[in-house]
mmCIF file of C-alpha atoms in Angstrom:
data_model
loop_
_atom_site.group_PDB
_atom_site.id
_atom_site.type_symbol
_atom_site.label_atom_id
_atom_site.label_comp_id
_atom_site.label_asym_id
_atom_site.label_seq_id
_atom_site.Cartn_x
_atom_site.Cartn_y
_atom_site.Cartn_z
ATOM 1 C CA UNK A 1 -12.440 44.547 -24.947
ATOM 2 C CA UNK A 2 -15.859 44.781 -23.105
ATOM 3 C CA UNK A 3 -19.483 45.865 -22.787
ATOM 4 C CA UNK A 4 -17.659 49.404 -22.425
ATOM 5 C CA UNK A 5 -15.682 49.001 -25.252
ATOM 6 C CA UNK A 6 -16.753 49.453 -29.149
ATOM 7 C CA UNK A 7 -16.560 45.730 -29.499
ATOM 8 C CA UNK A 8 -15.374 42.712 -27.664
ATOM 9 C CA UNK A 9 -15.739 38.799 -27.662
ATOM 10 C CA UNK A 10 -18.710 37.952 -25.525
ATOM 11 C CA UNK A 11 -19.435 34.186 -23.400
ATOM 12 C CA UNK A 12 -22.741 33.728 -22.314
ATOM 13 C CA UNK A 13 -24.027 31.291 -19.404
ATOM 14 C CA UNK A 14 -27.141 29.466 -18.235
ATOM 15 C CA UNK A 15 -27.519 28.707 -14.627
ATOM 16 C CA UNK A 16 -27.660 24.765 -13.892
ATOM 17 C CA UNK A 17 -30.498 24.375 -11.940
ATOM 18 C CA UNK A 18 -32.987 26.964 -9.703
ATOM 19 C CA UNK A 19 -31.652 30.125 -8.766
ATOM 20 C CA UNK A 20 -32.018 31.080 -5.193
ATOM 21 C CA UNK A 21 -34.009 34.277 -4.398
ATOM 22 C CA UNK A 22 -32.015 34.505 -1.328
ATOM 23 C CA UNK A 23 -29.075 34.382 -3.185
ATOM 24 C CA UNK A 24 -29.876 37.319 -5.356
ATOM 25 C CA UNK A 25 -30.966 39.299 -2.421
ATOM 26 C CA UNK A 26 -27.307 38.759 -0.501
ATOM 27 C CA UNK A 27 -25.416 39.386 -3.864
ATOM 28 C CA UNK A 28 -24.027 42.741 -3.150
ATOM 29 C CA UNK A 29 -22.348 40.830 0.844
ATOM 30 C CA UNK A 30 -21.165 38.061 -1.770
ATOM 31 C CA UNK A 31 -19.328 39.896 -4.107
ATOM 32 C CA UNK A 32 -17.602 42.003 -1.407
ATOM 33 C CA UNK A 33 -16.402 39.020 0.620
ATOM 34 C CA UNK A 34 -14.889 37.431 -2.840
ATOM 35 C CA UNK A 35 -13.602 40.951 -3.670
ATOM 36 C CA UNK A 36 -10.280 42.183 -5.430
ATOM 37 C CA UNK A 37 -7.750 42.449 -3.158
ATOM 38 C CA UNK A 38 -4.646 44.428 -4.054
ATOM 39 C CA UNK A 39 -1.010 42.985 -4.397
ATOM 40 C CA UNK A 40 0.854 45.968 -4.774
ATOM 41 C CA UNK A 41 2.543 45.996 -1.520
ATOM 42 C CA UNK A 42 3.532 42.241 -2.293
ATOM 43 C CA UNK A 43 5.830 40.329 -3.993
ATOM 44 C CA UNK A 44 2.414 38.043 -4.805
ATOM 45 C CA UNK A 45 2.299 36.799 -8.485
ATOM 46 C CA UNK A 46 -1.341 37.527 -8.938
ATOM 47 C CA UNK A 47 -4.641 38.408 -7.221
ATOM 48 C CA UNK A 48 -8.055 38.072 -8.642
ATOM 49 C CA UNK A 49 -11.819 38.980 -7.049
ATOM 50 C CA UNK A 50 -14.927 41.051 -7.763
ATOM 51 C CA UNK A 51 -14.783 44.834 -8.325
ATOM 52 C CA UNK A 52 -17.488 47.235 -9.609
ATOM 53 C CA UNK A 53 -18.322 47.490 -13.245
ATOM 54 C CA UNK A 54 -18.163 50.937 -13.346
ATOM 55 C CA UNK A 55 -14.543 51.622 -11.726
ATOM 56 C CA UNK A 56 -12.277 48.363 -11.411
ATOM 57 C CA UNK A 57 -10.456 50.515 -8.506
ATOM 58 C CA UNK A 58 -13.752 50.311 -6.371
ATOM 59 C CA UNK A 59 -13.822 47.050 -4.463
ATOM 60 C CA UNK A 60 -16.202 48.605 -1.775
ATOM 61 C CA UNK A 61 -18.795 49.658 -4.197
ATOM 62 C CA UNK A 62 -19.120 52.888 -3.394
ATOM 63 C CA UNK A 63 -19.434 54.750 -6.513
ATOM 64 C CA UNK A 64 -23.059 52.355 -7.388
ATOM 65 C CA UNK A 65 -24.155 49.147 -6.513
ATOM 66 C CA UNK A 66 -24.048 46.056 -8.340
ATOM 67 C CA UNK A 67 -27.752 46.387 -8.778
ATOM 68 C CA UNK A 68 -29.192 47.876 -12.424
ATOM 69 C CA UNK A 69 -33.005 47.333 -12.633
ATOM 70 C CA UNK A 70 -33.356 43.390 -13.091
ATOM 71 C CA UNK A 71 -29.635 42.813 -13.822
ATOM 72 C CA UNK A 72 -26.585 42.732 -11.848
ATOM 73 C CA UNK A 73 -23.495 44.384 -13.073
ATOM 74 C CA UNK A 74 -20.187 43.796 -11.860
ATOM 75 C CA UNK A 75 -16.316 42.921 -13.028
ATOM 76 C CA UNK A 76 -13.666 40.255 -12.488
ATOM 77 C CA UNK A 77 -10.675 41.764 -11.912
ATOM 78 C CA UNK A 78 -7.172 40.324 -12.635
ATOM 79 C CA UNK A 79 -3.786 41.542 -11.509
ATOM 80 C CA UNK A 80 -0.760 39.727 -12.936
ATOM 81 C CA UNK A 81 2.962 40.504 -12.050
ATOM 82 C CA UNK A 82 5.319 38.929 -15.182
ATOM 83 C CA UNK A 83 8.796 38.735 -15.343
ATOM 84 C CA UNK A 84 10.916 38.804 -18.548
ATOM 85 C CA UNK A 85 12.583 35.334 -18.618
ATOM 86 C CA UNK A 86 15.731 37.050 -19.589
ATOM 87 C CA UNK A 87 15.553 39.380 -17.020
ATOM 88 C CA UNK A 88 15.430 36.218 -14.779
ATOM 89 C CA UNK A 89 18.241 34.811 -15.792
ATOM 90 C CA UNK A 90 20.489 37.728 -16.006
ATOM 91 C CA UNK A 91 19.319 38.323 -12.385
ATOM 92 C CA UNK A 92 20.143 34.725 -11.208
ATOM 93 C CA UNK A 93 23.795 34.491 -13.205
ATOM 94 C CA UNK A 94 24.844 37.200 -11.089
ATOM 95 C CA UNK A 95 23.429 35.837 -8.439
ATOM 96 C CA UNK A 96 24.939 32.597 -8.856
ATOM 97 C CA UNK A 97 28.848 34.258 -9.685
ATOM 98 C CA UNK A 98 28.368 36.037 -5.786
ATOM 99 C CA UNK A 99 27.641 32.499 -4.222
ATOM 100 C CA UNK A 100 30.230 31.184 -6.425
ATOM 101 C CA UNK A 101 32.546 34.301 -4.649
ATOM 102 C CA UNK A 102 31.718 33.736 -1.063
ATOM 103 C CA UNK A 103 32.296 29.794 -1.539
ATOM 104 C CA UNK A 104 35.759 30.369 -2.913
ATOM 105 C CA UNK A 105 36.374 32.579 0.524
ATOM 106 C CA UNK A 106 35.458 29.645 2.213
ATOM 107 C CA UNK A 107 37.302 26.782 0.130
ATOM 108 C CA UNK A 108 34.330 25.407 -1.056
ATOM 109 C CA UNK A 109 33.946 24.877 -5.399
ATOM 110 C CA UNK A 110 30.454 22.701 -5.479
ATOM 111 C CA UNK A 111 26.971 24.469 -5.796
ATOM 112 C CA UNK A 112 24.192 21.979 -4.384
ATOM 113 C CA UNK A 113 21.148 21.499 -6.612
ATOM 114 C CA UNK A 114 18.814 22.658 -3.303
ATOM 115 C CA UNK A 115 21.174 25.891 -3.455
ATOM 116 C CA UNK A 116 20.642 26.187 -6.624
ATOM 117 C CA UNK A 117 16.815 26.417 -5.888
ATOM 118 C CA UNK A 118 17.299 27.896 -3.122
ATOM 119 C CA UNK A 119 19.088 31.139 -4.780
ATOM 120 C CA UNK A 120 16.517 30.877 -7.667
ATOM 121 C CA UNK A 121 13.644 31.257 -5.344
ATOM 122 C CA UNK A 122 15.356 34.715 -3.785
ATOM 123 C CA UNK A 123 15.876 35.855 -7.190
ATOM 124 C CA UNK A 124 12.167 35.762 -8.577
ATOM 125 C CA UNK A 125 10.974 36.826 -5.056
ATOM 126 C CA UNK A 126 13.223 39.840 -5.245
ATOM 127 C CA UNK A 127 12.140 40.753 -9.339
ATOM 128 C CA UNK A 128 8.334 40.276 -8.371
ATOM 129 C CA UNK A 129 8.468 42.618 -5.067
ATOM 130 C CA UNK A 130 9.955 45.284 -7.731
ATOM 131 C CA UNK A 131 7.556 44.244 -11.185
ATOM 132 C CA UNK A 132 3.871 45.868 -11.409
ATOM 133 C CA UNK A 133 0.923 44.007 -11.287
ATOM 134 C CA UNK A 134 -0.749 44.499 -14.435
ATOM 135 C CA UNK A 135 -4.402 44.694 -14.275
ATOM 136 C CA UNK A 136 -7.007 43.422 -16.497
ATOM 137 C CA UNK A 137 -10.902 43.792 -16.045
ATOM 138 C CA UNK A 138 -13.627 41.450 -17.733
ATOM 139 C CA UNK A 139 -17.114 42.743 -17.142
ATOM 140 C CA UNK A 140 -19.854 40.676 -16.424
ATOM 141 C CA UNK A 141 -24.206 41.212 -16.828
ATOM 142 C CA UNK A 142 -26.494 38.908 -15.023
ATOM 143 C CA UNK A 143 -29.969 39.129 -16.260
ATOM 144 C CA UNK A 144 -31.477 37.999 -13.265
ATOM 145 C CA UNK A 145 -35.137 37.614 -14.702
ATOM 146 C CA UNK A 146 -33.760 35.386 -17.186
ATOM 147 C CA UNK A 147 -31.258 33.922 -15.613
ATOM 148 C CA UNK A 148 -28.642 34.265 -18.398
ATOM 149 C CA UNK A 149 -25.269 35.451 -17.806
ATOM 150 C CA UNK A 150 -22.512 37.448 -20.255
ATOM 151 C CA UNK A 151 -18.742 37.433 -19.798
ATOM 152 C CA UNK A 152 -16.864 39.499 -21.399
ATOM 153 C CA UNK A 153 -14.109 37.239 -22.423
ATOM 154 C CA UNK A 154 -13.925 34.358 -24.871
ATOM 155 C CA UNK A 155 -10.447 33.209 -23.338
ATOM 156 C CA UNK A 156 -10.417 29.539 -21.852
ATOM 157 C CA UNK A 157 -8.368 30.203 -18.914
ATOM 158 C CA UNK A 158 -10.185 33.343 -17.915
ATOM 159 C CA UNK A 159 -13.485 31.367 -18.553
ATOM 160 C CA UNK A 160 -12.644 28.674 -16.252
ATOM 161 C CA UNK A 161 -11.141 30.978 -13.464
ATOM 162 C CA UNK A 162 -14.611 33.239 -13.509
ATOM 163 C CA UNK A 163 -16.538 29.879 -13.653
ATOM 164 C CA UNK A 164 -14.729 28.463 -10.274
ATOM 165 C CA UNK A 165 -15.344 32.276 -8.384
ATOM 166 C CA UNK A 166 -18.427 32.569 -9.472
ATOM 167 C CA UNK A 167 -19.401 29.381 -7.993
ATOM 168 C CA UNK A 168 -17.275 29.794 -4.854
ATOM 169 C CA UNK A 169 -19.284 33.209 -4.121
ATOM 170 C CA UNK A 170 -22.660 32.622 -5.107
ATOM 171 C CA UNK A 171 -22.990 28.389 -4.599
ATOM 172 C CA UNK A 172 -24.234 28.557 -8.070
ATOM 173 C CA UNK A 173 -23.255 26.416 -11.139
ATOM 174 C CA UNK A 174 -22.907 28.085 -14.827
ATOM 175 C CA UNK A 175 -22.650 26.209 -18.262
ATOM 176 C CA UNK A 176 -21.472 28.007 -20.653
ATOM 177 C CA UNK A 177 -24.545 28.464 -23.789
ATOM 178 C CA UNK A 178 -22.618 27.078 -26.854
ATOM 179 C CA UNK A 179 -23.243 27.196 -30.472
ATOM 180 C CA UNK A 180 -24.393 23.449 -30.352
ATOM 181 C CA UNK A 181 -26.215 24.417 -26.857
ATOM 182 C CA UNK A 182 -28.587 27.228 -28.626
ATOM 183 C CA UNK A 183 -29.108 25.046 -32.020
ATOM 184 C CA UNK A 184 -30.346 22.185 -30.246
ATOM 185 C CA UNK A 185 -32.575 24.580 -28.425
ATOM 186 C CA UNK A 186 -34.113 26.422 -30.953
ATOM 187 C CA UNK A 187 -34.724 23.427 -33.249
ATOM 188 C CA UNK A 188 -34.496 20.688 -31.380
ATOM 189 C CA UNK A 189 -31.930 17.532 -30.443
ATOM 190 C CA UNK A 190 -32.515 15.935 -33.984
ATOM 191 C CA UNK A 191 -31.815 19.187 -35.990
ATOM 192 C CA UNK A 192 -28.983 19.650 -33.951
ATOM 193 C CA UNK A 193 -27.792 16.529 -34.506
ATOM 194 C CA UNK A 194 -27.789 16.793 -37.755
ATOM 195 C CA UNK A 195 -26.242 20.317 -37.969
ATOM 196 C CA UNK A 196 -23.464 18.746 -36.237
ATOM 197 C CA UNK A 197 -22.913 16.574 -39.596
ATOM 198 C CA UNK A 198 -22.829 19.266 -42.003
ATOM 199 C CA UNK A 199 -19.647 19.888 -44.176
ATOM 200 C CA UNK A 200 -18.553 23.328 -45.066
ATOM 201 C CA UNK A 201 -19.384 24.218 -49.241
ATOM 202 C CA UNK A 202 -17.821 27.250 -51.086
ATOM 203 C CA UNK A 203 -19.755 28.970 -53.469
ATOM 204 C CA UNK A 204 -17.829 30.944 -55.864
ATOM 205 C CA UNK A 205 -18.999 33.087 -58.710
#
């Protein structure tokens, strides 16, 4: 769930260091050459990149710009093709019994482990050319007066694959603004510190 969404799970970033004015201006050329590219045609196991916030179909930008007043508005896009273990391994059993068939025909009893791996490879390469990607979108607001970031996802994997992009497209470094982060700059490292030592109390009535 999202900025789009009724609710949602929300990380927010602080940019290490100065943020490049030239950067900002180029933004809209960045997130097009880092942009979604689609896998249905493929038998690829994922694909990830920038679309636009407002359509996750529009990798062009064509519907509006990435630009909203002082902020920049756009999504990370995730496509993810999955296949059902069991699915898998009803797939390669069968494949396996027709190897087993045509080795017979040719006096041969002994599957080699490389075969093996070979024939397993087919198999998933042959179930992901049929399965669907399945998308997912997490939006993202840059606040570029600021210079704080939201991403609308709380997931660690997701976190660290936005974190990577990011970086890769705009040469920019982001640390996410923990709880620890914002106590110990609101009241300070010694406050903080001592936050950090405080055990939980129930009060009952």
């Amino acid at each position: 769930m999202g900025l789009l969404a009724a609710s949602g799970g929300f990380t927010r970033y602080r940019f290490v260091g100065e943020v490049n004015k030239q950067t900002l201006r180029e933004a809209p050329d960045r997130l097009k050459k880092y942009a979604f590219v689609d896998i249905d045609g493929t038998a690829d196991e994922r694909s990830y990149g920038w679309v636009a916030f407002e359509d996750y179909l529009d990798t062009e930008w064509r519907g509006a710009p990435p630009e909203k007043g002082h902020y920049l508005a756009f999504s990370l896009r995730l496509d993810t093709r999955r296949i059902s273990p069991a699915v898998f391994k009803k797939h390669l059993r069968l494949a396996i019994d027709i190897e087993k068939q045509q080795m017979q025909g040719e006096g041969k009893v002994f599957i080699s482990k490389d075969r093996k791996k070979e024939i397993a490879e087919r198999v998933k390469l042959s179930l992901m050319a049929r399965a669907l990607p399945i998308p997912a979108v997490f939006e993202i607001v840059w606040n570029t007066i600021d210079q704080v970031l939201w991403l609308c996802t709380t997931n660690g994997k997701m976190q660290q694959l936005f974190e990577d992009l990011f970086t890769m497209t705009f040469e920019m470094h982001l640390e996410p603004q923990t709880p620890s982060y914002l106590a110990e700059r609101i009241v300070g490292v010694e406050r903080a510190l001592a936050i950090e030592h405080l055990e939980p109390s129930q009060f009952g009535g």
